[in-house]
Coordinates of N, CA and C in Angstrom, one line a residue:
P1 N -16.2 -16.1 2.1 CA -15.7 -16.0 3.4 C -16.7 -15.3 4.4
R2 N -16.5 -15.7 5.7 CA -17.5 -15.2 6.7 C -17.5 -13.7 6.7
F3 N -16.3 -13.0 6.6 CA -16.3 -11.5 6.8 C -17.2 -10.8 5.8
M4 N -17.4 -11.4 4.6 CA -18.1 -10.8 3.6 C -19.6 -10.7 3.9
S5 N -20.1 -11.5 4.8 CA -21.5 -11.4 5.2 C -21.7 -10.7 6.6
E6 N -20.7 -10.4 7.3 CA -20.8 -9.8 8.6 C -21.0 -8.3 8.4
K7 N -21.7 -7.7 9.4 CA -22.0 -6.3 9.4 C -20.8 -5.4 9.9
T8 N -20.1 -5.9 10.9 CA -18.9 -5.2 11.4 C -17.6 -6.0 11.0
M9 N -16.6 -5.2 10.8 CA -15.3 -5.8 10.3 C -14.2 -5.5 11.4
T10 N -13.3 -6.5 11.5 CA -12.2 -6.3 12.4 C -11.2 -5.3 11.7
G11 N -10.2 -4.9 12.5 CA -9.2 -4.0 12.0 C -8.4 -4.7 10.8
A12 N -8.1 -6.0 11.0 CA -7.4 -6.7 9.9 C -8.3 -6.7 8.6
Q13 N -9.6 -6.9 8.8 CA -10.5 -7.0 7.6 C -10.6 -5.6 6.9
I14 N -10.6 -4.5 7.7 CA -10.6 -3.2 7.2 C -9.3 -2.9 6.4
G15 N -8.2 -3.4 7.0 CA -6.9 -3.2 6.3 C -6.9 -4.0 5.0
T16 N -7.4 -5.2 5.0 CA -7.5 -5.9 3.7 C -8.4 -5.2 2.7
A17 N -9.5 -4.7 3.2 CA -10.4 -3.9 2.3 C -9.7 -2.7 1.7
F18 N -9.0 -2.0 2.5 CA -8.2 -0.8 2.1 C -7.2 -1.2 1.0
H19 N -6.5 -2.3 1.3 CA -5.5 -2.8 0.3 C -6.2 -3.1 -1.0
R20 N -7.3 -3.8 -1.0 CA -8.0 -4.2 -2.2 C -8.4 -2.9 -3.0
A21 N -9.0 -2.0 -2.3 CA -9.4 -0.7 -2.9 C -8.2 0.0 -3.6
M22 N -7.1 0.1 -2.8 CA -5.9 0.7 -3.3 C -5.3 0.0 -4.6
C23 N -5.4 -1.3 -4.6 CA -4.9 -2.1 -5.7 C -5.8 -2.0 -6.9
M24 N -7.1 -1.9 -6.7 CA -8.0 -2.0 -7.9 C -8.5 -0.6 -8.4
I25 N -8.2 0.5 -7.7 CA -8.6 1.8 -8.2 C -7.8 2.1 -9.5
D26 N -8.5 2.5 -10.5 CA -7.9 2.9 -11.8 C -7.2 4.2 -11.6
L27 N -5.9 4.2 -11.6 CA -5.1 5.4 -11.4 C -5.2 6.4 -12.5
N28 N -5.5 5.9 -13.7 CA -5.7 6.8 -14.8 C -6.9 7.7 -14.6
A29 N -7.9 7.1 -14.0 CA -9.2 7.8 -13.7 C -8.9 9.0 -12.7
L30 N -8.0 8.7 -11.8 CA -7.6 9.8 -10.8 C -6.7 10.8 -11.5
R31 N -5.8 10.3 -12.3 CA -4.8 11.3 -12.9 C -5.5 12.3 -13.8
S32 N -6.6 11.9 -14.5 CA -7.2 12.8 -15.5 C -8.5 13.5 -14.9
A33 N -8.7 13.3 -13.6 CA -9.9 13.9 -13.0 C -9.8 15.3 -12.6
A34 N -10.9 16.1 -12.8 CA -10.9 17.5 -12.4 C -11.1 17.5 -10.9
S35 N -11.8 16.5 -10.3 CA -12.0 16.5 -8.9 C -11.6 15.1 -8.4
L36 N -10.6 15.1 -7.5 CA -10.1 13.8 -6.9 C -11.2 13.2 -6.1
E37 N -12.0 13.9 -5.4 CA -13.0 13.4 -4.5 C -14.1 12.7 -5.4
A38 N -14.5 13.3 -6.5 CA -15.5 12.7 -7.4 C -14.9 11.5 -8.1
A39 N -13.7 11.5 -8.5 CA -13.1 10.4 -9.2 C -13.0 9.2 -8.2
I40 N -12.6 9.4 -7.0 CA -12.5 8.3 -6.0 C -13.9 7.8 -5.7
A41 N -14.9 8.6 -5.5 CA -16.2 8.2 -5.3 C -16.7 7.3 -6.5
G42 N -16.4 7.8 -7.7 CA -16.8 7.0 -8.9 C -16.1 5.7 -8.9
E43 N -14.8 5.6 -8.6 CA -14.0 4.4 -8.6 C -14.6 3.4 -7.6
M44 N -14.8 3.9 -6.4 CA -15.4 3.0 -5.3 C -16.7 2.5 -5.7
A45 N -17.6 3.3 -6.3 CA -18.9 2.8 -6.8 C -18.7 1.8 -7.9
R46 N -17.7 2.0 -8.8 CA -17.5 1.0 -9.8 C -17.0 -0.3 -9.2
L47 N -16.1 -0.3 -8.3 CA -15.6 -1.5 -7.6 C -16.7 -2.2 -6.9
L48 N -17.6 -1.5 -6.3 CA -18.8 -2.1 -5.6 C -19.7 -2.8 -6.7
A49 N -20.0 -2.1 -7.7 CA -20.9 -2.6 -8.8 C -20.3 -3.8 -9.4
L50 N -19.0 -3.9 -9.6 CA -18.4 -5.0 -10.2 C -18.2 -6.2 -9.3
G51 N -18.5 -6.0 -8.0 CA -18.3 -7.1 -7.0 C -16.9 -7.2 -6.5
V52 N -16.0 -6.3 -6.9 CA -14.6 -6.3 -6.4 C -14.6 -6.0 -4.9
L53 N -15.4 -5.1 -4.5 CA -15.6 -4.8 -3.1 C -17.0 -5.2 -2.7
T54 N -17.1 -5.9 -1.5 CA -18.4 -6.1 -1.0 C -19.0 -4.8 -0.4
E55 N -20.2 -4.9 0.0 CA -20.8 -3.7 0.6 C -20.2 -3.4 1.9
A56 N -19.8 -4.4 2.7 CA -19.1 -4.2 4.0 C -17.8 -3.6 3.7
E57 N -17.0 -4.0 2.7 CA -15.7 -3.5 2.4 C -15.9 -2.0 1.9
Y58 N -16.8 -1.8 1.1 CA -17.1 -0.5 0.6 C -17.3 0.5 1.7
N59 N -18.2 0.1 2.7 CA -18.5 0.9 3.8 C -17.3 1.1 4.8
A60 N -16.4 0.1 4.8 CA -15.3 0.1 5.8 C -14.2 1.0 5.3
V61 N -14.2 1.3 4.0 CA -13.1 2.2 3.5 C -13.7 3.5 3.1
P62 N -13.8 4.5 4.0 CA -14.3 5.8 3.6 C -13.5 6.4 2.5
A63 N -14.2 7.0 1.6 CA -13.6 7.7 0.4 C -12.6 8.7 1.0
R64 N -12.9 9.4 2.1 CA -12.0 10.4 2.6 C -10.6 9.8 2.9
M65 N -10.5 8.6 3.3 CA -9.2 7.9 3.5 C -8.4 7.9 2.2
L66 N -9.1 7.5 1.1 CA -8.4 7.4 -0.2 C -8.1 8.8 -0.7
V67 N -9.0 9.8 -0.5 CA -8.7 11.1 -1.0 C -7.5 11.7 -0.2
S68 N -7.5 11.4 1.1 CA -6.4 11.9 1.9 C -5.1 11.4 1.4
F69 N -5.1 10.1 1.1 CA -3.8 9.5 0.5 C -3.4 10.1 -0.8
F70 N -4.3 10.1 -1.8 CA -4.0 10.5 -3.1 C -3.7 12.0 -3.2
A71 N -4.2 12.8 -2.2 CA -4.0 14.2 -2.2 C -2.6 14.5 -1.4
S72 N -2.1 13.5 -0.7 CA -0.9 13.7 0.0 C 0.3 13.8 -0.9
P73 N 1.4 14.3 -0.4 CA 2.6 14.4 -1.3 C 3.0 13.1 -1.9
V74 N 3.0 12.0 -1.1 CA 3.4 10.7 -1.7 C 2.3 10.2 -2.6
G75 N 1.1 10.5 -2.4 CA 0.0 10.1 -3.3 C 0.1 10.8 -4.6
Q76 N 0.5 12.1 -4.6 CA 0.7 12.9 -5.8 C 1.9 12.4 -6.6
R77 N 3.0 12.0 -5.9 CA 4.1 11.5 -6.5 C 3.8 10.2 -7.2
L78 N 3.0 9.3 -6.6 CA 2.6 8.1 -7.2 C 1.8 8.3 -8.4
L79 N 0.8 9.3 -8.4 CA 0.0 9.5 -9.5 C 0.8 10.1 -10.7
H80 N 1.9 10.7 -10.4 CA 2.8 11.3 -11.5 C 3.8 10.3 -12.1
S81 N 3.8 9.1 -11.5 CA 4.7 8.0 -12.0 C 4.2 7.3 -13.2
D82 N 5.0 6.9 -14.1 CA 4.6 6.1 -15.2 C 4.7 4.6 -14.9
C83 N 5.3 4.3 -13.8 CA 5.5 2.9 -13.5 C 5.1 2.7 -12.0
V84 N 3.9 2.1 -11.8 CA 3.4 1.8 -10.5 C 3.1 0.3 -10.4
K85 N 3.6 -0.3 -9.3 CA 3.2 -1.7 -9.1 C 2.5 -1.8 -7.7
R86 N 1.4 -2.5 -7.7 CA 0.6 -2.6 -6.5 C 0.4 -4.1 -6.1
E87 N 0.4 -4.4 -4.8 CA 0.3 -5.7 -4.3 C 1.1 -6.7 -5.1
W88 N 2.4 -6.4 -5.2 CA 3.4 -7.1 -5.9 C 4.0 -8.2 -5.1
A89 N 3.7 -9.5 -5.3 CA 4.2 -10.6 -4.6 C 5.6 -11.0 -5.0
F90 N 6.4 -11.3 -4.0 CA 7.8 -11.7 -4.3 C 8.3 -12.8 -3.4
T91 N 9.3 -13.5 -3.9 CA 10.0 -14.5 -3.1 C 11.5 -14.1 -3.3
Y92 N 12.2 -14.1 -2.2 CA 13.6 -13.5 -2.2 C 14.4 -14.4 -1.3
R93 N 15.6 -14.7 -1.8 CA 16.6 -15.5 -1.0 C 17.6 -14.5 -0.5
R94 N 17.9 -14.5 0.8 CA 18.9 -13.6 1.3 C 19.7 -14.3 2.3
V95 N 20.9 -13.7 2.6 CA 21.8 -14.2 3.6 C 21.8 -13.2 4.7
T96 N 21.6 -13.7 5.9 CA 21.5 -12.8 7.1 C 22.9 -12.5 7.5
Q97 N 23.0 -11.6 8.5 CA 24.4 -11.1 9.0 C 25.2 -12.3 9.6
D98 N 24.4 -13.3 10.1 CA 25.2 -14.4 10.7 C 25.4 -15.6 9.7
G99 N 25.1 -15.3 8.4 CA 25.4 -16.3 7.4 C 24.3 -17.3 7.1
Q100 N 23.2 -17.1 7.8 CA 22.0 -18.0 7.5 C 21.3 -17.6 6.2
V101 N 20.9 -18.6 5.5 CA 20.1 -18.3 4.2 C 18.7 -18.3 4.6
Q102 N 18.0 -17.3 4.2 CA 16.5 -17.2 4.4 C 15.8 -17.0 3.1
L103 N 14.6 -17.6 3.1 CA 13.7 -17.4 2.0 C 12.6 -16.5 2.5
V104 N 12.5 -15.4 1.9 CA 11.5 -14.4 2.3 C 10.4 -14.3 1.2
Q105 N 9.2 -14.4 1.7 CA 8.1 -14.2 0.8 C 7.3 -13.0 1.3
G106 N 6.8 -12.2 0.4 CA 6.0 -11.0 0.9 C 5.3 -10.4 -0.3
V107 N 4.5 -9.4 0.1 CA 3.8 -8.7 -0.9 C 4.0 -7.2 -0.7
I108 N 4.6 -6.6 -1.7 CA 4.8 -5.1 -1.6 C 3.5 -4.4 -1.9
D109 N 3.1 -3.6 -0.9 CA 1.8 -2.9 -1.1 C 1.9 -2.0 -2.3
C110 N 2.9 -1.3 -2.5 CA 3.0 -0.4 -3.6 C 4.5 0.0 -3.8
C111 N 4.9 0.2 -5.0 CA 6.2 0.8 -5.3 C 6.0 1.5 -6.7
F112 N 6.7 2.6 -6.8 CA 6.6 3.3 -8.1 C 8.0 3.9 -8.4
M113 N 8.2 4.1 -9.7 CA 9.4 4.7 -10.2 C 9.4 6.2 -10.1
E114 N 10.5 6.8 -9.7 CA 10.6 8.2 -9.6 C 12.1 8.5 -9.9
N115 N 12.4 9.3 -10.9 CA 13.7 9.6 -11.3 C 14.6 8.3 -11.5
G116 N 14.1 7.3 -12.1 CA 14.8 6.1 -12.4 C 15.1 5.2 -11.2
K117 N 14.4 5.4 -10.0 CA 14.6 4.6 -8.8 C 13.2 4.3 -8.2
W118 N 13.2 3.2 -7.5 CA 12.0 2.8 -6.8 C 11.7 3.7 -5.6
V119 N 10.4 3.9 -5.3 CA 10.0 4.4 -4.0 C 9.1 3.3 -3.5
L120 N 9.4 2.8 -2.3 CA 8.6 1.7 -1.7 C 7.6 2.3 -0.8
L121 N 6.4 1.9 -0.9 CA 5.3 2.4 -0.1 C 4.5 1.3 0.6
D122 N 4.4 1.5 1.9 CA 3.7 0.5 2.7 C 2.5 1.1 3.5
Y123 N 1.3 0.6 3.4 CA 0.2 1.2 4.1 C -0.1 0.4 5.4
K124 N -0.4 1.1 6.4 CA -0.7 0.5 7.7 C -1.9 1.2 8.3
T125 N -2.6 0.4 9.1 CA -3.8 1.0 9.8 C -3.5 1.3 11.3
D126 N -2.2 1.2 11.7 CA -1.8 1.5 13.1 C -2.3 2.9 13.4
R127 N -2.5 3.1 14.7 CA -2.9 4.4 15.3 C -1.8 5.2 15.9
D128 N -0.7 4.5 16.3 CA 0.4 5.1 17.0 C 1.6 5.3 16.0
A129 N 1.9 6.5 15.6 CA 2.9 6.7 14.6 C 4.3 6.2 15.0
Q130 N 4.8 6.6 16.2 CA 6.1 6.2 16.6 C 6.2 4.7 16.8
G131 N 5.2 4.1 17.4 CA 5.2 2.6 17.5 C 5.2 2.0 16.1
A132 N 4.4 2.5 15.2 CA 4.3 1.9 13.9 C 5.6 2.0 13.1
I133 N 6.2 3.1 13.2 CA 7.5 3.3 12.5 C 8.5 2.2 13.0
E134 N 8.6 2.1 14.3 CA 9.6 1.1 14.8 C 9.1 -0.4 14.6
R135 N 7.8 -0.6 14.6 CA 7.3 -2.0 14.4 C 7.6 -2.4 12.9
H136 N 7.5 -1.5 12.0 CA 7.5 -1.9 10.6 C 8.8 -1.5 9.9
R137 N 9.8 -0.9 10.6 CA 11.1 -0.5 9.9 C 11.8 -1.7 9.4
G138 N 11.8 -2.8 10.1 CA 12.5 -4.0 9.6 C 11.9 -4.6 8.4
Q139 N 10.6 -4.6 8.3 CA 9.9 -5.1 7.1 C 10.2 -4.2 5.9
L140 N 10.2 -2.9 6.1 CA 10.5 -2.0 5.0 C 12.0 -2.2 4.5
D141 N 12.9 -2.5 5.5 CA 14.3 -2.7 5.1 C 14.4 -3.9 4.3
I142 N 13.8 -5.0 4.7 CA 13.8 -6.3 3.9 C 13.2 -6.1 2.6
Y143 N 12.0 -5.5 2.5 CA 11.3 -5.3 1.3 C 12.1 -4.4 0.3
A144 N 12.8 -3.4 0.8 CA 13.6 -2.5 0.0 C 14.8 -3.3 -0.6
D145 N 15.4 -4.1 0.2 CA 16.5 -4.9 -0.2 C 16.0 -5.9 -1.3
A146 N 14.9 -6.5 -1.1 CA 14.3 -7.5 -2.0 C 14.0 -6.8 -3.3
L147 N 13.4 -5.7 -3.3 CA 13.0 -4.9 -4.5 C 14.2 -4.5 -5.3
C148 N 15.2 -4.1 -4.7 CA 16.4 -3.7 -5.3 C 17.1 -4.9 -6.0
T149 N 17.2 -5.9 -5.2 CA 17.9 -7.1 -5.7 C 17.2 -7.8 -6.8
I150 N 15.9 -7.9 -6.7 CA 15.1 -8.6 -7.7 C 15.0 -7.8 -9.0
T151 N 14.9 -6.5 -8.9 CA 14.7 -5.7 -10.1 C 16.0 -5.1 -10.7
G152 N 17.1 -5.1 -9.8 CA 18.3 -4.4 -10.2 C 18.2 -2.9 -10.2
V153 N 17.2 -2.4 -9.7 CA 17.0 -0.9 -9.6 C 17.0 -0.5 -8.2
P154 N 17.8 0.6 -7.9 CA 17.9 1.0 -6.5 C 16.6 1.6 -5.9
V155 N 16.5 1.5 -4.6 CA 15.3 2.1 -3.9 C 15.8 3.4 -3.3
S156 N 15.1 4.5 -3.7 CA 15.5 5.8 -3.3 C 14.8 6.3 -2.0
G157 N 13.6 5.6 -1.7 CA 12.9 6.0 -0.6 C 11.9 5.0 -0.1
R158 N 11.7 5.0 1.2 CA 10.7 4.1 1.8 C 9.7 4.9 2.6
V159 N 8.4 4.7 2.3 CA 7.4 5.5 3.0 C 6.4 4.6 3.7
L160 N 6.2 4.9 4.9 CA 5.2 4.2 5.7 C 4.0 5.1 5.8
Y161 N 2.9 4.7 5.2 CA 1.7 5.6 5.2 C 0.7 5.1 6.2
L162 N 0.4 5.9 7.2 CA -0.6 5.5 8.2 C -2.0 6.0 7.8
V163 N -2.8 5.0 7.4 CA -4.1 5.3 6.7 C -5.0 6.1 7.7
R164 N -5.1 5.7 8.9 CA -6.1 6.3 9.8 C -5.7 7.7 10.1
M165 N -4.4 8.0 10.1 CA -3.9 9.3 10.4 C -3.8 10.2 9.2
G166 N -3.7 9.5 8.0 CA -3.6 10.3 6.8 C -2.2 10.9 6.6
V167 N -1.2 10.2 7.2 CA 0.2 10.8 7.2 C 1.2 9.7 6.7
G168 N 2.1 10.2 5.8 CA 3.2 9.3 5.4 C 4.5 9.7 6.0
Y169 N 5.3 8.7 6.4 CA 6.6 8.9 7.0 C 7.7 8.3 6.2
S170 N 8.7 9.1 5.9 CA 9.9 8.5 5.2 C 10.7 7.8 6.3
I171 N 11.0 6.5 5.9 CA 11.7 5.7 6.9 C 13.2 5.5 6.4

């Protein structure tokens, strides 16, 4: 793809690179690490060496963004979970309030089990917290409903994590 050879990346490409890094990082390496910073640096270098991340993607996702996430309360909760699903594609049939049948396809950025229930986590690169919360609330509602219906396990929390700000919001 063209973006792999370009020097600068668009916001969407940076978001895609962040998602790829978050999906491919070995969580066990982070769980057992004495230093979260060193473990993340090592994982990013590993992903670059394997060709999972291009050099442009590697440079577009500063390790500090990942450290900030995994050091955050929601990141720590995720690392303590025995069941974590990342970039989980789904297809879901639902009936709207007006009786229309919809087929919804999506990809859950991340969900993890905590106390026998799912916690749904969505990463965004938005800069405006209040605007982001309102823009993405509907998506999180639909994804939580899909996750609960498909797995039969309730969703106890929905978190919108704003990557650039390094802050997670319970929705």
